[in-house]
GROMACS .gro file of C-alpha atoms in nm:
model
  157
    1MET     CA    1   1.323  -2.963 -15.721
    2SER     CA    2   1.056  -2.803 -15.578
    3VAL     CA    3   0.967  -2.410 -15.538
    4VAL     CA    4   0.873  -2.266 -15.260
    5GLU     CA    5   0.549  -2.041 -15.286
    6ILE     CA    6   0.700  -1.658 -15.040
    7ALA     CA    7   0.319  -1.437 -14.979
    8PRO     CA    8   0.309  -1.153 -15.210
    9ILE     CA    9   0.337  -0.826 -15.045
   10VAL     CA   10  -0.024  -0.632 -14.977
   11LYS     CA   11  -0.056  -0.259 -14.890
   12SER     CA   12  -0.429  -0.094 -14.870
   13ILE     CA   13  -0.499   0.292 -14.908
   14ASP     CA   14  -0.790   0.533 -14.875
   15VAL     CA   15  -0.693   0.816 -15.035
   16ARG     CA   16  -0.959   1.150 -15.076
   17ARG     CA   17  -0.939   1.129 -15.480
   18SER     CA   18  -1.155   0.935 -15.755
   19ALA     CA   19  -0.992   0.599 -15.898
   20ALA     CA   20  -0.966   0.848 -16.203
   21ASP     CA   21  -0.810   1.116 -15.990
   22ALA     CA   22  -0.572   0.837 -15.800
   23PHE     CA   23  -0.448   0.635 -16.167
   24ARG     CA   24  -0.335   0.966 -16.263
   25ILE     CA   25  -0.109   1.081 -15.955
   26PHE     CA   26   0.034   0.712 -15.938
   27THR     CA   27   0.087   0.717 -16.290
   28GLN     CA   28   0.212   1.027 -16.386
   29GLU     CA   29   0.296   1.228 -16.143
   30ILE     CA   30   0.493   0.968 -15.997
   31SER     CA   31   0.835   1.162 -15.957
   32ALA     CA   32   0.694   1.402 -15.748
   33TRP     CA   33   0.574   1.117 -15.462
   34TRP     CA   34   0.850   0.869 -15.551
   35PRO     CA   35   1.152   0.936 -15.297
   36LEU     CA   36   1.401   0.911 -15.550
   37ALA     CA   37   1.712   0.985 -15.298
   38THR     CA   38   1.656   0.657 -15.134
   39HIS     CA   39   1.424   0.412 -15.316
   40THR     CA   40   1.615   0.394 -15.710
   41ARG     CA   41   1.879   0.204 -15.887
   42ALA     CA   42   2.079   0.590 -15.961
   43LYS     CA   43   2.291   0.375 -15.617
   44THR     CA   44   2.463   0.161 -15.882
   45ALA     CA   45   2.533   0.424 -16.084
   46GLU     CA   46   2.872   0.574 -15.879
   47GLY     CA   47   2.798   0.932 -15.854
   48GLN     CA   48   2.452   0.955 -16.037
   49LYS     CA   49   2.126   1.089 -15.839
   50ALA     CA   50   1.802   0.967 -16.054
   51VAL     CA   51   1.642   1.347 -16.131
   52ARG     CA   52   1.276   1.197 -16.282
   53VAL     CA   53   1.092   0.865 -16.307
   54THR     CA   54   0.855   0.736 -16.570
   55ILE     CA   55   0.597   0.491 -16.706
   56GLU     CA   56   0.478   0.502 -17.034
   57PRO     CA   57   0.132   0.527 -17.024
   58ARG     CA   58   0.059   0.148 -17.276
   59VAL     CA   59   0.062  -0.197 -17.256
   60GLY     CA   60   0.460  -0.242 -17.317
   61GLY     CA   61   0.558   0.093 -17.223
   62ARG     CA   62   0.863   0.106 -16.981
   63MET     CA   63   0.842   0.214 -16.616
   64PHE     CA   64   1.198   0.374 -16.555
   65GLU     CA   65   1.444   0.596 -16.380
   66THR     CA   66   1.630   0.888 -16.523
   67LEU     CA   67   1.943   1.000 -16.374
   68GLN     CA   68   2.106   1.342 -16.414
   69ASP     CA   69   2.316   1.263 -16.679
   70GLY     CA   70   2.019   1.164 -16.875
   71SER     CA   71   2.065   0.810 -16.882
   72GLU     CA   72   1.765   0.572 -16.809
   73LEU     CA   73   1.774   0.231 -16.590
   74PHE     CA   74   1.479   0.039 -16.646
   75TRP     CA   75   1.270  -0.092 -16.353
   76GLY     CA   76   1.033  -0.308 -16.592
   77GLU     CA   77   0.731  -0.349 -16.916
   78VAL     CA   78   0.401  -0.227 -16.842
   79SER     CA   79   0.174  -0.529 -16.882
   80ALA     CA   80  -0.168  -0.397 -16.745
   81TYR     CA   81  -0.236   0.038 -16.830
   82GLU     CA   82  -0.631   0.057 -16.689
   83PRO     CA   83  -0.686   0.459 -16.626
   84GLY     CA   84  -0.916   0.393 -16.271
   85VAL     CA   85  -0.895   0.060 -16.274
   86LEU     CA   86  -0.535  -0.127 -16.288
   87PHE     CA   87  -0.100  -0.063 -16.345
   88ALA     CA   88   0.034  -0.300 -16.346
   89VAL     CA   89   0.430  -0.347 -16.441
   90GLN     CA   90   0.667  -0.687 -16.455
   91TRP     CA   91   0.927  -0.530 -16.221
   92THR     CA   92   1.311  -0.624 -16.295
   93LEU     CA   93   1.537  -0.322 -16.167
   94GLY     CA   94   1.785  -0.477 -16.372
   95ARG     CA   95   1.743  -0.837 -16.301
   96PRO     CA   96   1.702  -1.052 -16.574
   97SER     CA   97   1.365  -1.124 -16.729
   98ALA     CA   98   1.313  -1.515 -16.528
   99GLN     CA   99   1.361  -1.354 -16.173
  100ARG     CA  100   1.132  -1.056 -16.283
  101THR     CA  101   0.860  -0.939 -15.942
  102ASP     CA  102   0.487  -0.888 -16.032
  103VAL     CA  103   0.369  -0.532 -15.943
  104SER     CA  104   0.034  -0.476 -15.970
  105VAL     CA  105  -0.162  -0.119 -15.841
  106ARG     CA  106  -0.589  -0.151 -15.833
  107PHE     CA  107  -0.772   0.109 -15.764
  108GLU     CA  108  -1.149   0.102 -15.680
  109PRO     CA  109  -1.404   0.358 -15.530
  110LEU     CA  110  -1.522   0.394 -15.231
  111SER     CA  111  -1.781   0.723 -15.315
  112ALA     CA  112  -1.749   0.987 -15.641
  113ASP     CA  113  -1.453   1.162 -15.428
  114THR     CA  114  -1.219   0.871 -15.224
  115CYS     CA  115  -1.086   0.576 -15.365
  116ARG     CA  116  -0.881   0.235 -15.182
  117VAL     CA  117  -0.582   0.193 -15.380
  118THR     CA  118  -0.440  -0.200 -15.320
  119LEU     CA  119  -0.043  -0.212 -15.462
  120THR     CA  120   0.027  -0.633 -15.473
  121HIS     CA  121   0.401  -0.682 -15.493
  122GLU     CA  122   0.437  -1.149 -15.598
  123ASN     CA  123   0.638  -1.389 -15.762
  124TRP     CA  124   0.940  -1.367 -15.573
  125GLU     CA  125   0.977  -1.754 -15.593
  126ARG     CA  126   1.124  -1.607 -15.911
  127MET     CA  127   1.416  -1.482 -15.719
  128GLY     CA  128   1.558  -1.795 -15.621
  129GLU     CA  129   1.709  -1.812 -15.287
  130GLU     CA  130   1.667  -1.462 -15.232
  131GLY     CA  131   1.322  -1.436 -15.284
  132ALA     CA  132   1.228  -1.494 -14.931
  133SER     CA  133   1.526  -1.233 -14.779
  134LEU     CA  134   1.400  -0.933 -15.100
  135ARG     CA  135   1.040  -1.018 -14.994
  136ASP     CA  136   1.090  -0.943 -14.648
  137ALA     CA  137   1.307  -0.567 -14.754
  138TYR     CA  138   1.023  -0.439 -15.010
  139ASN     CA  139   0.786  -0.496 -14.803
  140GLY     CA  140   0.938  -0.217 -14.568
  141GLY     CA  141   1.006  -0.026 -14.875
  142TRP     CA  142   0.697  -0.014 -14.968
  143VAL     CA  143   0.546   0.159 -14.672
  144ALA     CA  144   0.809   0.411 -14.755
  145VAL     CA  145   0.708   0.464 -15.116
  146PHE     CA  146   0.349   0.395 -15.166
  147GLU     CA  147   0.199   0.431 -14.778
  148HIS     CA  148   0.423   0.727 -14.735
  149GLY     CA  149   0.504   0.838 -15.027
  150PHE     CA  150   0.187   0.802 -15.244
  151GLY     CA  151  -0.018   0.783 -14.958
  152ALA     CA  152   0.071   1.169 -14.869
  153ARG     CA  153   0.055   1.285 -15.201
  154ALA     CA  154  -0.300   1.188 -15.307
  155GLY     CA  155  -0.436   1.257 -14.930
  156LEU     CA  156  -0.546   0.947 -14.716
  157VAL     CA  157  -0.838   0.932 -14.562
   0.00000   0.00000   0.00000
């Protein structure tokens, strides 16, 4: 049985923030820019709404959403946490860890007060037969979440 490689999703934006500030907004202010009404696991928790997203600031930390009733839904485990440089998470969103994909976000200074932020979401092959269709769905989802949500909060150049 051969595994067909599925191209990663790569999104890149330039923002009016230093790399350190953009990293802080991405990781610490995520609830302020993530579209909680449309892009969460809450839809699988009947009658619940997500009220925040949390990233525990360390390798091995959790990324999760908190619902209005206080329960938490796991998104993934932080695999890199280098302020101003790199944030990465093993993305599971409730799936078995063998089906995880990997999301990394790099922060590259362009000047003292601007940077390029590049999000890469890869390893879709681990999703099996669903990999290609999920990749296509996430490609559009990252436009709403990363480009519109984070980009608006950080200030697109």
